[in-house]
mmCIF file of C-alpha atoms in Angstrom:
data_model
loop_
_atom_site.group_PDB
_atom_site.id
_atom_site.type_symbol
_atom_site.label_atom_id
_atom_site.label_comp_id
_atom_site.label_asym_id
_atom_site.label_seq_id
_atom_site.Cartn_x
_atom_site.Cartn_y
_atom_site.Cartn_z
ATOM 1 C CA MET O 1 76.267 -3.074 -15.625
ATOM 2 C CA SER O 2 76.573 0.614 -15.391
ATOM 3 C CA GLN O 3 76.372 2.254 -11.916
ATOM 4 C CA ARG O 4 72.979 3.774 -11.159
ATOM 5 C CA LEU O 5 72.583 7.546 -10.701
ATOM 6 C CA THR O 6 70.958 8.308 -7.336
ATOM 7 C CA ILE O 7 68.576 11.246 -7.227
ATOM 8 C CA ALA O 8 66.925 12.574 -4.021
ATOM 9 C CA LEU O 9 63.397 13.659 -4.289
ATOM 10 C CA ASP O 10 61.417 15.964 -1.974
ATOM 11 C CA ALA O 11 58.312 13.873 -2.029
ATOM 12 C CA MET O 12 56.281 16.342 -0.221
ATOM 13 C CA GLY O 13 57.139 19.394 -2.221
ATOM 14 C CA GLY O 14 54.730 20.952 -4.699
ATOM 15 C CA ASP O 15 50.982 21.757 -5.031
ATOM 16 C CA HIS O 16 50.042 18.251 -5.913
ATOM 17 C CA ALA O 17 52.675 16.213 -3.895
ATOM 18 C CA PRO O 18 53.219 13.418 -3.190
ATOM 19 C CA ASP O 19 51.120 12.020 -6.036
ATOM 20 C CA MET O 20 52.646 14.207 -8.630
ATOM 21 C CA VAL O 21 56.166 13.593 -7.437
ATOM 22 C CA ILE O 22 55.735 9.701 -7.507
ATOM 23 C CA ALA O 23 53.995 9.727 -10.825
ATOM 24 C CA GLY O 24 56.707 12.016 -12.207
ATOM 25 C CA ALA O 25 59.531 9.837 -10.960
ATOM 26 C CA ASP O 26 57.901 6.822 -12.579
ATOM 27 C CA ILE O 27 57.875 8.708 -15.979
ATOM 28 C CA ALA O 28 61.448 9.675 -15.441
ATOM 29 C CA ARG O 29 62.470 5.987 -14.577
ATOM 30 C CA GLU O 30 61.266 4.953 -18.054
ATOM 31 C CA ARG O 31 63.185 7.806 -19.782
ATOM 32 C CA HIS O 32 66.356 7.159 -17.652
ATOM 33 C CA PRO O 33 66.592 3.413 -16.901
ATOM 34 C CA ASP O 34 69.968 3.865 -14.936
ATOM 35 C CA VAL O 35 68.459 6.120 -12.235
ATOM 36 C CA GLN O 36 67.300 5.299 -8.657
ATOM 37 C CA PHE O 37 65.550 7.298 -6.151
ATOM 38 C CA LEU O 38 65.685 8.311 -2.582
ATOM 39 C CA LEU O 39 62.096 9.488 -1.699
ATOM 40 C CA TYR O 40 61.859 11.770 1.286
ATOM 41 C CA GLY O 41 58.465 12.217 2.853
ATOM 42 C CA ASP O 42 55.570 10.862 4.847
ATOM 43 C CA ALA O 43 55.808 7.163 4.360
ATOM 44 C CA ALA O 44 52.060 6.520 5.027
ATOM 45 C CA ARG O 45 51.320 8.621 1.964
ATOM 46 C CA VAL O 46 54.381 7.932 -0.357
ATOM 47 C CA GLU O 47 54.756 4.136 0.041
ATOM 48 C CA PRO O 48 51.183 3.185 -1.065
ATOM 49 C CA LEU O 49 51.813 5.243 -4.254
ATOM 50 C CA VAL O 50 55.176 3.639 -4.962
ATOM 51 C CA ALA O 51 53.668 0.134 -4.272
ATOM 52 C CA LYS O 52 51.274 0.653 -7.292
ATOM 53 C CA ARG O 53 54.334 0.966 -9.506
ATOM 54 C CA ALA O 54 56.351 -2.175 -9.295
ATOM 55 C CA ALA O 55 59.201 -0.968 -11.615
ATOM 56 C CA LEU O 56 59.573 2.259 -9.536
ATOM 57 C CA LYS O 57 59.474 0.361 -6.319
ATOM 58 C CA SER O 58 62.402 -1.808 -7.354
ATOM 59 C CA VAL O 59 64.557 1.312 -7.756
ATOM 60 C CA SER O 60 63.281 3.540 -4.992
ATOM 61 C CA GLU O 61 63.784 3.767 -1.291
ATOM 62 C CA VAL O 62 61.385 5.770 0.916
ATOM 63 C CA ILE O 63 62.864 7.569 3.863
ATOM 64 C CA HIS O 64 60.150 8.628 6.289
ATOM 65 C CA THR O 65 59.899 12.108 7.882
ATOM 66 C CA ASP O 66 56.710 13.746 9.267
ATOM 67 C CA ASP O 67 57.988 17.282 8.406
ATOM 68 C CA ALA O 68 57.498 19.231 5.236
ATOM 69 C CA VAL O 69 58.213 22.818 4.272
ATOM 70 C CA ALA O 70 54.997 24.803 3.801
ATOM 71 C CA ALA O 71 54.550 26.604 0.602
ATOM 72 C CA ASP O 72 54.200 29.944 2.470
ATOM 73 C CA ALA O 73 56.944 29.293 4.995
ATOM 74 C CA LYS O 74 59.640 32.114 5.328
ATOM 75 C CA PRO O 75 63.022 30.822 4.213
ATOM 76 C CA SER O 76 64.613 31.883 7.556
ATOM 77 C CA VAL O 77 62.002 29.963 9.520
ATOM 78 C CA ALA O 78 62.186 26.959 7.128
ATOM 79 C CA LEU O 79 66.080 26.956 7.596
ATOM 80 C CA ARG O 80 65.835 26.881 11.320
ATOM 81 C CA ALA O 81 62.832 24.642 11.962
ATOM 82 C CA GLY O 82 63.003 22.515 8.889
ATOM 83 C CA ARG O 83 65.923 20.330 9.666
ATOM 84 C CA ARG O 84 63.928 17.125 9.499
ATOM 85 C CA SER O 85 61.735 18.268 6.614
ATOM 86 C CA SER O 86 61.568 16.175 3.374
ATOM 87 C CA MET O 87 63.253 19.041 1.510
ATOM 88 C CA ARG O 88 66.215 19.305 3.908
ATOM 89 C CA LEU O 89 66.882 15.602 4.071
ATOM 90 C CA ALA O 90 66.885 15.357 0.342
ATOM 91 C CA ILE O 91 69.551 18.196 0.185
ATOM 92 C CA ASP O 92 71.486 16.566 2.918
ATOM 93 C CA ALA O 93 71.654 13.329 0.844
ATOM 94 C CA VAL O 94 73.642 15.310 -1.836
ATOM 95 C CA ALA O 95 75.897 16.920 0.594
ATOM 96 C CA GLU O 96 76.652 13.552 2.303
ATOM 97 C CA GLY O 97 77.307 11.943 -1.096
ATOM 98 C CA ARG O 98 74.439 9.509 -0.919
ATOM 99 C CA ALA O 99 72.760 11.223 -3.975
ATOM 100 C CA ALA O 100 74.180 12.880 -6.997
ATOM 101 C CA CYS O 101 71.477 15.585 -7.107
ATOM 102 C CA VAL O 102 68.166 16.739 -5.617
ATOM 103 C CA VAL O 103 64.901 17.818 -7.121
ATOM 104 C CA SER O 104 62.165 19.604 -5.322
ATOM 105 C CA ALA O 105 58.861 21.449 -6.340
ATOM 106 C CA GLY O 106 58.605 22.996 -2.889
ATOM 107 C CA ASN O 107 59.051 26.531 -1.551
ATOM 108 C CA THR O 108 61.610 28.253 -3.746
ATOM 109 C CA GLY O 109 62.971 30.556 -1.099
ATOM 110 C CA ALA O 110 63.325 27.667 1.351
ATOM 111 C CA LEU O 111 65.007 25.521 -1.191
ATOM 112 C CA MET O 112 67.499 28.273 -1.943
ATOM 113 C CA ALA O 113 68.233 28.987 1.712
ATOM 114 C CA MET O 114 68.713 25.352 2.551
ATOM 115 C CA ALA O 115 70.678 24.447 -0.419
ATOM 116 C CA LYS O 116 72.985 27.445 0.005
ATOM 117 C CA PHE O 117 73.513 26.627 3.703
ATOM 118 C CA VAL O 118 74.018 22.893 3.267
ATOM 119 C CA LEU O 119 75.838 22.650 -0.038
ATOM 120 C CA LYS O 120 77.668 25.973 0.104
ATOM 121 C CA THR O 121 78.607 28.168 -2.851
ATOM 122 C CA LEU O 122 81.449 27.809 -5.266
ATOM 123 C CA PRO O 123 84.524 30.018 -4.968
ATOM 124 C CA GLY O 124 83.732 33.555 -6.386
ATOM 125 C CA VAL O 125 79.967 33.165 -6.111
ATOM 126 C CA ASP O 126 78.082 35.141 -3.491
ATOM 127 C CA ARG O 127 74.566 34.011 -4.369
ATOM 128 C CA PRO O 128 73.340 31.024 -6.464
ATOM 129 C CA ALA O 129 71.033 31.871 -9.344
ATOM 130 C CA MET O 130 68.076 29.975 -10.701
ATOM 131 C CA ALA O 131 68.577 29.219 -14.451
ATOM 132 C CA SER O 132 66.512 27.526 -17.008
ATOM 133 C CA PHE O 133 65.977 27.242 -20.711
ATOM 134 C CA PHE O 134 63.542 29.647 -22.574
ATOM 135 C CA PRO O 135 62.078 28.929 -25.951
ATOM 136 C CA THR O 136 62.891 31.560 -28.578
ATOM 137 C CA LEU O 137 62.464 32.097 -32.448
ATOM 138 C CA ARG O 138 66.173 31.026 -32.705
ATOM 139 C CA GLY O 139 65.806 27.920 -30.647
ATOM 140 C CA GLU O 140 66.572 28.161 -26.834
ATOM 141 C CA SER O 141 68.252 30.626 -24.624
ATOM 142 C CA VAL O 142 69.263 30.564 -21.001
ATOM 143 C CA MET O 143 67.656 32.921 -18.531
ATOM 144 C CA LEU O 144 68.763 33.721 -14.927
ATOM 145 C CA ASP O 145 67.757 34.588 -12.204
ATOM 146 C CA LEU O 146 64.278 33.208 -12.261
ATOM 147 C CA GLY O 147 63.344 33.894 -8.616
ATOM 148 C CA ALA O 148 66.068 32.926 -6.258
ATOM 149 C CA ASN O 149 67.257 36.520 -5.596
ATOM 150 C CA THR O 150 64.676 39.244 -5.533
ATOM 151 C CA GLU O 151 67.315 42.006 -4.861
ATOM 152 C CA CYS O 152 70.799 41.959 -6.514
ATOM 153 C CA THR O 153 73.823 44.051 -6.534
ATOM 154 C CA ALA O 154 75.725 44.888 -9.733
ATOM 155 C CA GLU O 155 78.353 42.381 -8.727
ATOM 156 C CA ASN O 156 75.654 39.759 -8.293
ATOM 157 C CA LEU O 157 74.478 40.322 -11.948
ATOM 158 C CA VAL O 158 78.093 40.090 -13.126
ATOM 159 C CA GLN O 159 78.465 36.608 -11.469
ATOM 160 C CA PHE O 160 75.184 35.523 -13.047
ATOM 161 C CA ALA O 161 76.417 36.531 -16.407
ATOM 162 C CA LEU O 162 79.511 34.460 -16.027
ATOM 163 C CA MET O 163 77.650 31.433 -14.694
ATOM 164 C CA GLY O 164 74.921 31.799 -17.463
ATOM 165 C CA SER O 165 77.604 31.973 -20.151
ATOM 166 C CA ILE O 166 79.348 28.836 -18.947
ATOM 167 C CA PHE O 167 75.878 27.099 -18.702
ATOM 168 C CA ALA O 168 75.212 27.996 -22.298
ATOM 169 C CA ARG O 169 78.627 26.650 -23.379
ATOM 170 C CA THR O 170 78.316 23.469 -21.429
ATOM 171 C CA VAL O 171 74.657 22.595 -22.065
ATOM 172 C CA LEU O 172 73.809 24.280 -25.304
ATOM 173 C CA GLY O 173 77.313 23.725 -26.766
ATOM 174 C CA LEU O 174 77.744 27.342 -27.819
ATOM 175 C CA THR O 175 81.397 28.395 -28.315
ATOM 176 C CA GLU O 176 80.943 32.035 -27.717
ATOM 177 C CA PRO O 177 77.427 32.700 -26.190
ATOM 178 C CA THR O 178 76.244 36.242 -26.239
ATOM 179 C CA VAL O 179 74.973 37.731 -22.977
ATOM 180 C CA GLY O 180 72.366 40.437 -22.534
ATOM 181 C CA LEU O 181 71.246 42.319 -19.416
ATOM 182 C CA LEU O 182 67.632 42.762 -19.211
ATOM 183 C CA ASN O 183 66.637 46.501 -19.087
ATOM 184 C CA ILE O 184 63.903 49.050 -19.912
ATOM 185 C CA GLY O 185 65.832 50.053 -22.940
ATOM 186 C CA SER O 186 68.775 49.414 -25.038
ATOM 187 C CA GLU O 187 70.585 52.783 -24.575
ATOM 188 C CA ASP O 188 73.376 53.005 -22.063
ATOM 189 C CA VAL O 189 71.652 55.719 -20.034
ATOM 190 C CA LYS O 190 68.605 53.493 -19.456
ATOM 191 C CA GLY O 191 67.990 51.433 -16.325
ATOM 192 C CA ASN O 192 68.797 51.866 -12.619
ATOM 193 C CA GLU O 193 72.320 52.102 -11.104
ATOM 194 C CA THR O 194 72.612 48.333 -10.531
ATOM 195 C CA VAL O 195 72.016 47.437 -13.945
ATOM 196 C CA ARG O 196 74.308 50.128 -15.497
ATOM 197 C CA GLY O 197 77.054 49.210 -13.023
ATOM 198 C CA ALA O 198 76.903 45.593 -14.150
ATOM 199 C CA ALA O 199 77.003 46.542 -17.743
ATOM 200 C CA THR O 200 80.122 48.653 -17.251
ATOM 201 C CA ARG O 201 81.999 45.881 -15.638
ATOM 202 C CA LEU O 202 80.867 43.261 -18.150
ATOM 203 C CA LYS O 203 82.225 45.513 -20.930
ATOM 204 C CA GLU O 204 85.663 45.672 -19.376
ATOM 205 C CA MET O 205 86.226 42.074 -18.332
ATOM 206 C CA PRO O 206 87.034 39.099 -20.357
ATOM 207 C CA PHE O 207 84.775 36.044 -19.906
ATOM 208 C CA PRO O 208 83.651 32.988 -21.901
ATOM 209 C CA GLY O 209 81.268 34.689 -24.210
ATOM 210 C CA ARG O 210 80.452 37.972 -25.736
ATOM 211 C CA PHE O 211 78.610 40.804 -23.797
ATOM 212 C CA TYR O 212 75.871 42.146 -26.050
ATOM 213 C CA GLY O 213 74.619 44.867 -23.904
ATOM 214 C CA PHE O 214 71.133 45.716 -22.790
ATOM 215 C CA VAL O 215 68.123 43.790 -24.018
ATOM 216 C CA GLU O 216 64.425 44.509 -23.530
ATOM 217 C CA GLY O 217 61.524 42.298 -22.796
ATOM 218 C CA ASN O 218 60.693 41.673 -26.386
ATOM 219 C CA ASP O 219 64.243 40.383 -26.917
ATOM 220 C CA ILE O 220 63.575 37.399 -24.791
ATOM 221 C CA ALA O 221 61.293 35.636 -27.262
ATOM 222 C CA THR O 222 63.199 36.668 -30.376
ATOM 223 C CA GLY O 223 66.399 35.184 -29.020
ATOM 224 C CA THR O 224 68.527 38.331 -29.525
ATOM 225 C CA THR O 225 71.052 36.859 -27.078
ATOM 226 C CA ASP O 226 71.860 33.265 -25.926
ATOM 227 C CA VAL O 227 71.914 34.314 -22.219
ATOM 228 C CA ILE O 228 69.595 36.800 -20.562
ATOM 229 C CA VAL O 229 70.634 38.131 -17.195
ATOM 230 C CA THR O 230 68.303 39.886 -14.545
ATOM 231 C CA ASP O 231 67.452 39.854 -10.874
ATOM 232 C CA GLY O 232 65.097 37.218 -9.514
ATOM 233 C CA PHE O 233 62.100 39.498 -9.162
ATOM 234 C CA THR O 234 62.118 40.592 -12.683
ATOM 235 C CA GLY O 235 63.128 37.156 -14.037
ATOM 236 C CA ASN O 236 60.180 35.408 -12.279
ATOM 237 C CA VAL O 237 57.787 37.958 -13.434
ATOM 238 C CA ALA O 238 58.921 37.494 -16.966
ATOM 239 C CA LEU O 239 58.789 33.841 -16.760
ATOM 240 C CA LYS O 240 55.261 33.729 -15.326
ATOM 241 C CA THR O 241 54.183 36.322 -17.846
ATOM 242 C CA ALA O 242 55.388 34.269 -20.769
ATOM 243 C CA GLU O 243 53.673 31.071 -19.307
ATOM 244 C CA GLY O 244 50.378 33.095 -18.824
ATOM 245 C CA THR O 245 50.575 34.400 -22.410
ATOM 246 C CA ALA O 246 51.156 31.002 -23.802
ATOM 247 C CA LYS O 247 48.071 29.718 -22.091
ATOM 248 C CA LEU O 248 46.057 32.741 -23.160
ATOM 249 C CA TYR O 249 46.739 32.222 -26.850
ATOM 250 C CA THR O 250 46.062 28.559 -26.574
ATOM 251 C CA GLU O 251 42.618 29.414 -25.067
ATOM 252 C CA PHE O 252 41.892 32.008 -27.785
ATOM 253 C CA LEU O 253 42.744 29.488 -30.445
ATOM 254 C CA ARG O 254 40.494 26.868 -28.827
ATOM 255 C CA ARG O 255 37.536 29.424 -28.709
ATOM 256 C CA THR O 256 38.236 30.525 -32.245
ATOM 257 C CA PHE O 257 38.113 27.040 -33.688
ATOM 258 C CA GLN O 258 34.848 26.291 -31.831
ATOM 259 C CA SER O 259 33.144 29.423 -33.064
ATOM 260 C CA SER O 260 31.559 28.031 -36.280
ATOM 261 C CA LEU O 261 31.360 24.735 -38.375
ATOM 262 C CA THR O 262 33.822 26.147 -40.833
ATOM 263 C CA ALA O 263 36.363 26.906 -38.025
ATOM 264 C CA LYS O 264 35.893 23.319 -36.680
ATOM 265 C CA ILE O 265 36.687 21.873 -40.055
ATOM 266 C CA GLY O 266 39.661 24.144 -40.397
ATOM 267 C CA TYR O 267 40.952 23.021 -37.012
ATOM 268 C CA LEU O 268 40.768 19.283 -38.098
ATOM 269 C CA LEU O 269 42.799 20.008 -41.137
ATOM 270 C CA ALA O 270 45.345 22.011 -39.118
ATOM 271 C CA ARG O 271 45.319 19.939 -35.964
ATOM 272 C CA PRO O 272 48.720 18.196 -36.512
ATOM 273 C CA ALA O 273 50.469 21.589 -36.837
ATOM 274 C CA PHE O 274 48.736 22.997 -33.783
ATOM 275 C CA GLN O 275 49.805 19.904 -31.727
ATOM 276 C CA LYS O 276 53.267 20.670 -32.700
ATOM 277 C CA LEU O 277 52.806 24.247 -31.597
ATOM 278 C CA LYS O 278 51.333 23.312 -28.318
ATOM 279 C CA ALA O 279 54.203 20.900 -27.627
ATOM 280 C CA ARG O 280 56.824 23.590 -28.561
ATOM 281 C CA THR O 281 55.374 26.147 -26.180
ATOM 282 C CA ASP O 282 54.349 23.727 -23.362
ATOM 283 C CA PRO O 283 55.790 25.182 -20.243
ATOM 284 C CA ARG O 284 56.265 21.638 -18.717
ATOM 285 C CA ARG O 285 58.770 21.075 -21.463
ATOM 286 C CA TYR O 286 61.075 23.674 -19.877
ATOM 287 C CA ASN O 287 60.338 22.729 -16.285
ATOM 288 C CA GLY O 288 63.466 22.256 -14.094
ATOM 289 C CA ALA O 289 65.612 25.191 -13.090
ATOM 290 C CA MET O 290 69.036 24.735 -11.649
ATOM 291 C CA PHE O 291 70.664 26.699 -8.875
ATOM 292 C CA LEU O 292 73.937 27.670 -10.484
ATOM 293 C CA GLY O 293 76.824 28.316 -8.241
ATOM 294 C CA LEU O 294 76.182 25.597 -5.572
ATOM 295 C CA ARG O 295 78.690 22.720 -4.710
ATOM 296 C CA GLY O 296 76.107 20.318 -5.819
ATOM 297 C CA VAL O 297 73.311 19.869 -8.375
ATOM 298 C CA CYS O 298 69.896 21.205 -7.023
ATOM 299 C CA VAL O 299 66.984 21.482 -9.397
ATOM 300 C CA LYS O 300 63.772 23.412 -8.711
ATOM 301 C CA SER O 301 60.496 22.231 -10.277
ATOM 302 C CA HIS O 302 57.516 24.615 -10.787
ATOM 303 C CA GLY O 303 55.296 24.012 -7.751
ATOM 304 C CA GLY O 304 52.122 23.815 -9.710
ATOM 305 C CA THR O 305 53.563 21.337 -12.365
ATOM 306 C CA ASP O 306 52.075 17.935 -13.088
ATOM 307 C CA ALA O 307 53.814 14.661 -13.252
ATOM 308 C CA LEU O 308 55.127 15.180 -16.805
ATOM 309 C CA GLY O 309 56.601 18.431 -15.819
ATOM 310 C CA PHE O 310 58.218 17.000 -12.773
ATOM 311 C CA ALA O 311 59.615 14.098 -14.838
ATOM 312 C CA ASN O 312 61.273 16.735 -17.039
ATOM 313 C CA ALA O 313 62.788 18.416 -13.914
ATOM 314 C CA ILE O 314 64.200 14.983 -12.907
ATOM 315 C CA GLY O 315 65.595 14.676 -16.440
ATOM 316 C CA VAL O 316 67.408 18.087 -16.156
ATOM 317 C CA ALA O 317 68.970 16.958 -12.906
ATOM 318 C CA ALA O 318 70.048 13.527 -14.212
ATOM 319 C CA ASN O 319 71.559 15.080 -17.313
ATOM 320 C CA LEU O 320 73.545 17.811 -15.323
ATOM 321 C CA ALA O 321 74.861 15.178 -12.858
ATOM 322 C CA THR O 322 75.718 12.610 -15.541
ATOM 323 C CA ASN O 323 77.664 15.158 -17.705
ATOM 324 C CA GLY O 324 79.557 16.522 -14.606
ATOM 325 C CA PHE O 325 78.150 19.939 -15.194
ATOM 326 C CA ASN O 326 78.891 21.268 -11.832
ATOM 327 C CA GLU O 327 82.470 20.428 -12.010
ATOM 328 C CA LYS O 328 82.724 22.273 -15.256
ATOM 329 C CA ILE O 329 81.104 25.344 -13.663
ATOM 330 C CA LYS O 330 83.663 25.054 -10.808
ATOM 331 C CA GLU O 331 86.621 24.703 -13.225
ATOM 332 C CA GLU O 332 85.576 27.679 -15.260
ATOM 333 C CA MET O 333 84.766 29.958 -12.311
ATOM 334 C CA GLN O 334 88.354 29.108 -10.861
ATOM 335 C CA ARG O 335 89.969 29.898 -14.200
ATOM 336 C CA LEU O 336 88.110 33.137 -14.548
ATOM 337 C CA ALA O 337 88.851 33.993 -10.918
ATOM 338 C CA SER O 338 92.586 33.610 -11.493
ATOM 339 C CA ALA O 339 92.594 35.518 -14.844
ATOM 340 C CA ASN O 340 90.114 38.100 -13.761
ATOM 341 C CA PRO O 341 89.630 38.426 -9.964
ATOM 342 C CA ILE O 342 86.182 39.244 -8.825
ATOM 343 C CA PRO O 343 86.205 41.816 -5.932
ATOM 344 C CA ASP O 344 85.333 40.508 -2.455
ATOM 345 C CA THR O 345 82.002 42.252 -1.868
ATOM 346 C CA LYS O 346 81.737 40.892 1.593
ATOM 347 C CA ALA O 347 85.051 42.340 2.605
ATOM 348 C CA ALA O 348 84.255 45.632 1.038
ATOM 349 C CA ALA O 349 81.136 45.962 3.058
ATOM 350 C CA VAL O 350 82.950 45.455 6.395
#
């Protein structure tokens, strides 16, 4: 019998926790029969939900804690006061080797702060970046950062580009992924000093991929590049805008096909095609962003997702842990560091 993969879950993280977390874990259990869960949270609320699902109960352990990180908690406060929170204990399980990965739908800033403090970063990485897949006309692309770092230096963006390229090679199987820096124009003179500085360095350095140059917002959906690099503020705005646009067009279509009898008949005829379209653009399908650059697999789920979306986030964590993705990131970063040393920005600031 193959050894089970242990996944630590922050059972109290997310807008609809713990119900959504437990239901999502049950869906993930069906998809990944070789996983087992460590569920950190309020046992009085979590255990009754698990008890209703016999199959999930057989592969789960509930670890009680009264504390949970609030959605509006400041990262610094959560880091100091949340040592016994469900989020922190789930991360600790990875650091201590009791779990292969952690998944949380809780406070993004707190998760980043705790994960960076507990798991530490890989050599050559100053800040972890949140990365995930993005649907495009060409298939899928990788986009980072999606909200972990609201302010970045040029060197941060360079590191994001390197990690994003490795991510695309490892997960998407691309031999030479193209990397683009998100900007307000494609010309070299466009953008702020940080973006231009990152572009200058990426043009000069060899890395596993090909630097395309600047890309604009409309290039995200067209799939102009395999990897899109930006700061967390811009990346999160772009992500939420895309999600909102998808919902807007879905609602427009619904209202249009209800506008007349002819439209309703037309919908019935086209219903299979629209169901495929809905599935292709469903944000839950792409739920689950990984913090690249940590010494452990940590996946952030959208806080407002449902059970299906959370199950997909668990699936991302399971796949990354099973395929040894973090070790590949570590090996590639070490190889790149020896071939093309990255300046020590911390030392330079002293």
